[in-house]
Each structure stands twice: as structure tokens, then as C-alpha cells.
Short mmCIF file of N, CA and C in Angstrom, two decimals:
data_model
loop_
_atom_site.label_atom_id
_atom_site.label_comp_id
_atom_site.label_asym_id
_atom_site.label_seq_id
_atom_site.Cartn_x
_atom_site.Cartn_y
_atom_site.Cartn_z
N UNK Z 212 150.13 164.44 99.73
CA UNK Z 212 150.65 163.77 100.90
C UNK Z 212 151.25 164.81 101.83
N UNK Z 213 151.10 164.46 103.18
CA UNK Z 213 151.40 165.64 104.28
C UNK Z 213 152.49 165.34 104.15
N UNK Z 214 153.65 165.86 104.87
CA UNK Z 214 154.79 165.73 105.53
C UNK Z 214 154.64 165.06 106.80
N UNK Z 215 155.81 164.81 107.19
CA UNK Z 215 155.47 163.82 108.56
C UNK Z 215 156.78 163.92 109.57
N UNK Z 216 156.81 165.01 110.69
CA UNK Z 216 158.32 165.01 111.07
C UNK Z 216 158.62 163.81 111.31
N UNK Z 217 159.84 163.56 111.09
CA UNK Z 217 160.76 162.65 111.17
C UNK Z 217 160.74 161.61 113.07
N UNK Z 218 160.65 162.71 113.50
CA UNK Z 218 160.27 161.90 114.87
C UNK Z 218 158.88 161.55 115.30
N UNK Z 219 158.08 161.46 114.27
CA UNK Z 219 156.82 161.23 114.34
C UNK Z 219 156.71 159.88 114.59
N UNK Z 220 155.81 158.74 114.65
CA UNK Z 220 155.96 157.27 114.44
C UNK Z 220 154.50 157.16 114.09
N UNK Z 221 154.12 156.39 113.38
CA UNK Z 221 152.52 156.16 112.98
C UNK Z 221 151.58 156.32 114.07
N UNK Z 222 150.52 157.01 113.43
CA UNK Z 222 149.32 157.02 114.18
C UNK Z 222 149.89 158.49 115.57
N UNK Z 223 151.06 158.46 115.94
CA UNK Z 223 151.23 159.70 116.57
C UNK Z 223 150.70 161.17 116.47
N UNK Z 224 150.60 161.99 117.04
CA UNK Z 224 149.99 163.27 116.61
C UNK Z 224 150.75 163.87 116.30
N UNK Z 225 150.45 165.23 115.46
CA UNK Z 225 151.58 165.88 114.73
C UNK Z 225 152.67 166.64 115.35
N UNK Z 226 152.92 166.60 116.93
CA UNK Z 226 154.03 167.23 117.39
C UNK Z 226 154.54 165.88 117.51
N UNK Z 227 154.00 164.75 117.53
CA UNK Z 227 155.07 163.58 117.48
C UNK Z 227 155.54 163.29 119.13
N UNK Z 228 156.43 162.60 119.07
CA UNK Z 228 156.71 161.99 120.67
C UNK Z 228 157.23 162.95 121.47
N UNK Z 229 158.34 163.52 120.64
CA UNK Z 229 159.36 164.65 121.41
C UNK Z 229 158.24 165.91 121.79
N UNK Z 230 157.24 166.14 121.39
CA UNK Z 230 156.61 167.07 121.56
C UNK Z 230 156.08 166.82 123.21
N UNK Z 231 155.73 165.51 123.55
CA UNK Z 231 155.22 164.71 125.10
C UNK Z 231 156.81 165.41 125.70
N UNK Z 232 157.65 165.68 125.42
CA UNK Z 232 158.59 165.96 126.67
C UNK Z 232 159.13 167.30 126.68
N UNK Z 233 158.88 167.88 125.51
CA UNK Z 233 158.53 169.12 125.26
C UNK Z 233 157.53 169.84 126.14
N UNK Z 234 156.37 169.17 125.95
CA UNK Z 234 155.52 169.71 127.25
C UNK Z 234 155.56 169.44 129.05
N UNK Z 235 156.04 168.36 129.05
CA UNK Z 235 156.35 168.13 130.34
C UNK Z 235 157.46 169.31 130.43
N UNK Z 236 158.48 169.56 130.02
CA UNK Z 236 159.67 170.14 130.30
C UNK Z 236 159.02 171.74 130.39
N UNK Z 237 158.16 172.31 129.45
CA UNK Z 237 157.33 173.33 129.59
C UNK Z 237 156.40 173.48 131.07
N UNK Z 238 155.72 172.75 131.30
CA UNK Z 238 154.89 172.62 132.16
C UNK Z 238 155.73 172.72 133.59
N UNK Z 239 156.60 171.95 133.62
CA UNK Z 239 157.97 172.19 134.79
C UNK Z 239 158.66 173.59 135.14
N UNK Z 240 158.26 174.17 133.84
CA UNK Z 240 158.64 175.41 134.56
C UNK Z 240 157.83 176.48 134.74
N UNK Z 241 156.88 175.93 135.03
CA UNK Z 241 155.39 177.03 135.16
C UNK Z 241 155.33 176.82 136.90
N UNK Z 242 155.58 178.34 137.88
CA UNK Z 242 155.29 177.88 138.93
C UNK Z 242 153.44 177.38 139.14
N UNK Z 243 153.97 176.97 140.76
CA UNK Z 243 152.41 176.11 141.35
C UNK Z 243 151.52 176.74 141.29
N UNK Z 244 151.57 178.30 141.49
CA UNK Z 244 150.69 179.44 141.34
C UNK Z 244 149.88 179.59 140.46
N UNK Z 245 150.80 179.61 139.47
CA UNK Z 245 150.21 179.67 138.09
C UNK Z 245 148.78 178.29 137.77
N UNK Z 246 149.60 177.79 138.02
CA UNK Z 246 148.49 176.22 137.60
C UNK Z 246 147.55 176.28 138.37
N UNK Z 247 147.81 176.54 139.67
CA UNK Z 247 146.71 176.87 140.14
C UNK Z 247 145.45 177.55 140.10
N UNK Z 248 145.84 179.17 139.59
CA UNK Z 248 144.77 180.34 139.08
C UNK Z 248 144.20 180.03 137.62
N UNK Z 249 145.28 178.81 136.87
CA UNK Z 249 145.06 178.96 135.63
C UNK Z 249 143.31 177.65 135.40
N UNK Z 250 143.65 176.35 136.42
CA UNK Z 250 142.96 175.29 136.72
C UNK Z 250 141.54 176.26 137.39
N UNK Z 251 141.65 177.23 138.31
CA UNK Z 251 140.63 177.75 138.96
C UNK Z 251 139.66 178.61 137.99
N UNK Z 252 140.28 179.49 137.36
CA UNK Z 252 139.74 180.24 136.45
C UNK Z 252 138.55 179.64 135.32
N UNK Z 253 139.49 178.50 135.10
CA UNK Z 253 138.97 177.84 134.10
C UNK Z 253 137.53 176.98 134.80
N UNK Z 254 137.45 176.64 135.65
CA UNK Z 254 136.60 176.07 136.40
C UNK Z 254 135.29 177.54 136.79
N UNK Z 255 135.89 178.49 136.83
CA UNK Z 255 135.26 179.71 137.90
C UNK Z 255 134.12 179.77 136.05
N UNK Z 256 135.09 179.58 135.26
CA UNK Z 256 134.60 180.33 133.86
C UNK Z 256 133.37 179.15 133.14
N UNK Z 257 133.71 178.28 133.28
CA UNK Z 257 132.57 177.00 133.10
C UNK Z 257 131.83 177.16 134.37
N UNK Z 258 131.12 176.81 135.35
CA UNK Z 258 130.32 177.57 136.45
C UNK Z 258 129.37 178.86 135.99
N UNK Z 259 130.35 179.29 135.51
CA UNK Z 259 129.49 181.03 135.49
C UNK Z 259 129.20 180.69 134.05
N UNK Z 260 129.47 179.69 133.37
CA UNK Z 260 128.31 179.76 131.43
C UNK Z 260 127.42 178.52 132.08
N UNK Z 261 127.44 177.86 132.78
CA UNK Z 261 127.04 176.44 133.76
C UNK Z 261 125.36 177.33 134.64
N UNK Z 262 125.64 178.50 135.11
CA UNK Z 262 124.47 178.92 135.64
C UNK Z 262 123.65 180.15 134.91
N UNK Z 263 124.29 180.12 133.70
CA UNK Z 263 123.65 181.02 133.43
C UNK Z 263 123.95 182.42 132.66
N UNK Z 264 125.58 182.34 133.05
CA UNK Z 264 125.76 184.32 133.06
C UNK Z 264 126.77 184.19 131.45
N UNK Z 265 125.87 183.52 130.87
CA UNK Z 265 127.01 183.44 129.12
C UNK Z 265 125.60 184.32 127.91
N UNK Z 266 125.94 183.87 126.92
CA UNK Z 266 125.32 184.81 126.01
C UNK Z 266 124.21 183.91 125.85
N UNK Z 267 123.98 182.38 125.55
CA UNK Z 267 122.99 181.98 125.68
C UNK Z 267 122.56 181.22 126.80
N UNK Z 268 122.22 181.95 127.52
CA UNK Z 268 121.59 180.95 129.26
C UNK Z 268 120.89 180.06 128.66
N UNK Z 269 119.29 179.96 127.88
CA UNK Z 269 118.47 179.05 127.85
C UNK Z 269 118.81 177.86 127.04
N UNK Z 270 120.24 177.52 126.54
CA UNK Z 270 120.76 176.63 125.88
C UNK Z 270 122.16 175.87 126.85
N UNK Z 271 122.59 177.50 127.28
CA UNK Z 271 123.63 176.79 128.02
C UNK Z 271 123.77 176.18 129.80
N UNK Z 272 122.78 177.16 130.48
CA UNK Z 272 122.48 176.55 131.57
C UNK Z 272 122.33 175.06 132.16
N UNK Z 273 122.88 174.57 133.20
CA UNK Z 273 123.02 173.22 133.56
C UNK Z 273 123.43 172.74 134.91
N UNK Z 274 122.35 173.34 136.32
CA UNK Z 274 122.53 173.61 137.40
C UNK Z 274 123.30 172.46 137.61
N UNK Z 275 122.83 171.05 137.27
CA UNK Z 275 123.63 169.72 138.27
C UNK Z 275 124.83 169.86 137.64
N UNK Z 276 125.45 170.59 135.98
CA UNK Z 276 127.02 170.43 136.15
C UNK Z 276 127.70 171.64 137.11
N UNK Z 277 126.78 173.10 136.98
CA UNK Z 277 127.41 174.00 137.37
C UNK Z 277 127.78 173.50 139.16
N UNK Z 278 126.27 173.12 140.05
CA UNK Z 278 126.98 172.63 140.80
C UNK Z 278 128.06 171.67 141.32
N UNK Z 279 128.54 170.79 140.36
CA UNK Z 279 129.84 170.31 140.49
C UNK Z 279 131.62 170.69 140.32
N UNK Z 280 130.99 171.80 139.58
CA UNK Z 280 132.23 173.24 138.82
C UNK Z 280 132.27 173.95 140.04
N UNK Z 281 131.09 174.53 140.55
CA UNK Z 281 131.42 175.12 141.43
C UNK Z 281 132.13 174.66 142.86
N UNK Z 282 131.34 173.37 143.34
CA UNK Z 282 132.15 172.35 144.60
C UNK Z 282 133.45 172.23 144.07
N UNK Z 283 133.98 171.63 143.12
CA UNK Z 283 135.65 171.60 142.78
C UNK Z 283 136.26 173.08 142.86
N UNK Z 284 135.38 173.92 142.58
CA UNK Z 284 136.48 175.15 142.42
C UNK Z 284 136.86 175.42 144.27
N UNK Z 285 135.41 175.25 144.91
CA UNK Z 285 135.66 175.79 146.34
C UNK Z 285 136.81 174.92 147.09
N UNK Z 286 136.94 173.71 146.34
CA UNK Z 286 137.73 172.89 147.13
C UNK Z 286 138.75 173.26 146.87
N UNK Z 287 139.17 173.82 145.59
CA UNK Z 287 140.80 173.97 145.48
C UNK Z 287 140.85 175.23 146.24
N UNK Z 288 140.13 176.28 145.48
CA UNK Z 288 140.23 177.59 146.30
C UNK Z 288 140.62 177.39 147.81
N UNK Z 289 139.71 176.84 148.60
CA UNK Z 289 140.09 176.34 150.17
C UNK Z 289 141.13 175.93 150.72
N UNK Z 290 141.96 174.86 149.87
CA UNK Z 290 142.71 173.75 149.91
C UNK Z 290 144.12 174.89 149.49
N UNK Z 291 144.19 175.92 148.35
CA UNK Z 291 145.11 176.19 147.92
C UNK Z 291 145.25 177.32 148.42
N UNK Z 292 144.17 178.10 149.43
CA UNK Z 292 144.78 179.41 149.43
C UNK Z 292 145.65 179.89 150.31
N UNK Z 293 145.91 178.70 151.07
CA UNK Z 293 147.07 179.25 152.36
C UNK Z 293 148.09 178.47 151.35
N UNK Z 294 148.22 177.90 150.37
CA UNK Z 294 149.90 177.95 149.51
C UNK Z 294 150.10 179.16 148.74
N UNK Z 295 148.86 179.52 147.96
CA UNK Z 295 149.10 180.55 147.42
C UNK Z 295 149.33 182.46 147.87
N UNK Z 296 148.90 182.34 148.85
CA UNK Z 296 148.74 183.58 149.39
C UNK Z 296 147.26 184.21 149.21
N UNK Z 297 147.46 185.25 150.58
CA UNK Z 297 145.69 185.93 149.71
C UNK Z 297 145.52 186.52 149.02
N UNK Z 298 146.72 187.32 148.24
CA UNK Z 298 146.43 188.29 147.12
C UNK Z 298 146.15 187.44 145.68
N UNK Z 299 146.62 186.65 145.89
CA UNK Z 299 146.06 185.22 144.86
C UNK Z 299 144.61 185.06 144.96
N UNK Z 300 144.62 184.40 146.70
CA UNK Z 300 143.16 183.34 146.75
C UNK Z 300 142.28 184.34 146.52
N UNK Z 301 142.06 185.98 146.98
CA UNK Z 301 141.06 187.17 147.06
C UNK Z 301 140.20 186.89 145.79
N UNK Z 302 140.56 187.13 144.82
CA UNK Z 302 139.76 187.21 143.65
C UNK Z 302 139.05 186.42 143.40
N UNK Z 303 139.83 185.04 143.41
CA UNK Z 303 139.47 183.36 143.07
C UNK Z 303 138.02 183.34 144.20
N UNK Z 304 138.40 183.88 145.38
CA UNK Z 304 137.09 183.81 146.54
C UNK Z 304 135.94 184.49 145.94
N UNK Z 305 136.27 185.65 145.56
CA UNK Z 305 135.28 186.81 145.09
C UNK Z 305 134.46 186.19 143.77
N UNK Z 306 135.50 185.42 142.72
CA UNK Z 306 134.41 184.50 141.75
C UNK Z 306 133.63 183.67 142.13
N UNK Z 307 134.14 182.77 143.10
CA UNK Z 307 133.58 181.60 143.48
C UNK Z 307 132.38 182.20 144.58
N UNK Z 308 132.91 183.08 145.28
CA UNK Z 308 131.18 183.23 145.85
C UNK Z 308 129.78 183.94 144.76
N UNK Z 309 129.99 185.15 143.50
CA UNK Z 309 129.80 185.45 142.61
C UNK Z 309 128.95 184.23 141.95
N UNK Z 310 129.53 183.27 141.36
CA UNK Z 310 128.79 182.03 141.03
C UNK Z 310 127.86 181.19 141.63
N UNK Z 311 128.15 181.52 143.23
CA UNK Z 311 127.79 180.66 144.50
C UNK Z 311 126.20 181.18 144.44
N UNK Z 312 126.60 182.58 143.95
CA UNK Z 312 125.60 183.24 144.62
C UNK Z 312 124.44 183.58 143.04
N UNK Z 313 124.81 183.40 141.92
CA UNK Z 313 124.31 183.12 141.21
C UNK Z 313 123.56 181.55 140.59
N UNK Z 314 124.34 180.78 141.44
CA UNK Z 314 123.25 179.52 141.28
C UNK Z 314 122.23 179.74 142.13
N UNK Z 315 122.03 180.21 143.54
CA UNK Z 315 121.12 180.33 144.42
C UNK Z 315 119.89 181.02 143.17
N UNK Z 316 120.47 181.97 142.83
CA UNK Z 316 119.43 182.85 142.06
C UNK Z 316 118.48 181.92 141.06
N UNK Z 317 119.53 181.04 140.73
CA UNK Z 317 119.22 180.90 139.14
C UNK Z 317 118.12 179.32 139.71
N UNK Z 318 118.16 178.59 141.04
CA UNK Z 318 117.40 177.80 141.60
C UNK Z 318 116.08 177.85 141.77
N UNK Z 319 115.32 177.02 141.01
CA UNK Z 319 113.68 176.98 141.72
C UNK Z 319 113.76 176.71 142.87
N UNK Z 320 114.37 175.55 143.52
CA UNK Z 320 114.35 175.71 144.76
C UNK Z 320 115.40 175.70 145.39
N UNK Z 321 115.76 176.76 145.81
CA UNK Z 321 117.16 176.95 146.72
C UNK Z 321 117.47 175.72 147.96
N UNK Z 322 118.78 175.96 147.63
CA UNK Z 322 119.53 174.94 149.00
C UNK Z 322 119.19 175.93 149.81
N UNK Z 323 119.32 175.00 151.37
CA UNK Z 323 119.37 175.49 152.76
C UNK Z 323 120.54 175.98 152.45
N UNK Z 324 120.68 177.32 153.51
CA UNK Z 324 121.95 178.01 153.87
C UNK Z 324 122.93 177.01 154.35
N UNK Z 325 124.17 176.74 153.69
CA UNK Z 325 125.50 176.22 154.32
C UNK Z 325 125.26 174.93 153.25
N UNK Z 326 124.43 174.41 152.43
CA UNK Z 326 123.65 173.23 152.08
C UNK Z 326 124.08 173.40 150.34
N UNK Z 327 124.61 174.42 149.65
CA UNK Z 327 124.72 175.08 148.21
C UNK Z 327 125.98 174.44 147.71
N UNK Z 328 126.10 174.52 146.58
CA UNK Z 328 127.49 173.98 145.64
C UNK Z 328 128.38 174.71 146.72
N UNK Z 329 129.61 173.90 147.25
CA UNK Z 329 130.54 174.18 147.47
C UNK Z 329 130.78 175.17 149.41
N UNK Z 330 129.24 175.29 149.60
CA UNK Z 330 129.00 175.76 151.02
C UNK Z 330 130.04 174.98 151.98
N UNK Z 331 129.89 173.47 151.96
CA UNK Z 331 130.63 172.76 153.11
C UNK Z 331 132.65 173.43 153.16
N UNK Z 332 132.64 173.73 151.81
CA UNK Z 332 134.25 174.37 151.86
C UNK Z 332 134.07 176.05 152.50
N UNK Z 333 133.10 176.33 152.05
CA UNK Z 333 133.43 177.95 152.58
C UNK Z 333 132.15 178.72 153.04
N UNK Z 334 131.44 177.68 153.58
CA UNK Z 334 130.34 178.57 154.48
C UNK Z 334 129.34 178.69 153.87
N UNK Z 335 128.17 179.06 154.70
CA UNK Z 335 127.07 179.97 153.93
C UNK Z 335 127.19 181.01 152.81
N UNK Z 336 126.85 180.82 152.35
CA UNK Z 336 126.95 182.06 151.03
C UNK Z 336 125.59 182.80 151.25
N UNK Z 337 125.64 184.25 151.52
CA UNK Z 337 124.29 185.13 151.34
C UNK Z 337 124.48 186.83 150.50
#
């Protein structure tokens, strides 16, 4: 038989209830920045195994999700980079066109210019 902390209540998971305000109270003190690069990254990093650039492309490739990874990332990127600053947004830009520009590749048939995952947020990609 497991143990069961004490503030656990059935069927709860093993950090139990206090653990839900534990993380909120954690999460509260993470600035906006952070969540931000941390939400983008993670998006920039699914995209780029999404088109292709992981260890197995011919298993993992999946243009219609990558293009949806990639449109969310451009939107935050867009949306967030005058809160965050540009020494923030720079990089986050530099992935997201990187990917932009690797779905084009990875397309039998390419979008029109301005027409690509995530173009309407940040332009033509070439």
C-alpha cells in the first residue's frame, strides 16, 4: 500500500490539493517575460519537429499541424514583442521566420508570398 499525504482526498493526484496553490503561488512569481519566451519556445520547438527538422522527419512531419504552431507562435511573437522588448522578441523572430521558412521548403506546393503559416502577422517570408 502507497502512502497517501495527508492532504490528499481520494482520487486526487499525488501532490494533492495544496499542491493546486502551490503552483499558482509559483507561477505568480514568474515574470510575464518569462511565460512568454517559455510558451514561444515551446511552440517554435513543436513547429520545427512539425516540419521536419527532428531526427525522424518521415514519421514526424505534419505540415497542417506545423502550420498551426507556427500561426500561434507569429501571433504571440507580434502581439508580445512591444511588451517584451526587442532583445527578447529578436531571437523568438529569428525562429519563427527559420520555421517559416522551412515549411515553404518542406511544401509541394508553396503558399503565395504573404499567404504562409503565420505571413498575415509578419509579412512575406523569403
Amino acid at each position: 500500500m502507497t502512502d497517501t499525504p495527508s492532504n490528499a482526498t481520494p482520487g486526487s493526484d499525488e501532490i494533492g490539493l495544496d499542491g493546486a496553490d502551490d503552483a499558482a503561488r509559483d507561477i505568480s512569481e514568474v515574470p510575464a517575460i518569462e511565460l512568454v519566451n517559455t510558451v514561444a519556445v515551446h511552440l517554435l520547438s513543436a513547429a520545427a519537429v512539425k516540419v521536419g527538422l527532428a531526427d525522424d522527419p518521415e514519421r514526424q512531419t505534419d505540415l497542417d499541424e506545423a502550420r498551426k504552431l507556427i500561426t500561434s507562435l507569429a501571433g504571440l511573437v507580434t502581439a508580445a514583442a512591444t511588451e517584451i522588448g526587442d532583445q527578447h522578441a529578436r531571437p523568438l523572430r529569428d525562429g519563427l521566420r527559420s520555421v517559416q521558412l522551412a515549411f515553404r521548403e518542406a511544401s509541394a506546393i508553396p503558399d503565395a508570398p504573404g499567404k504562409g503559416p503565420g505571413e498575415k502577422y509578419t509579412g512575406p517570408v523569403t
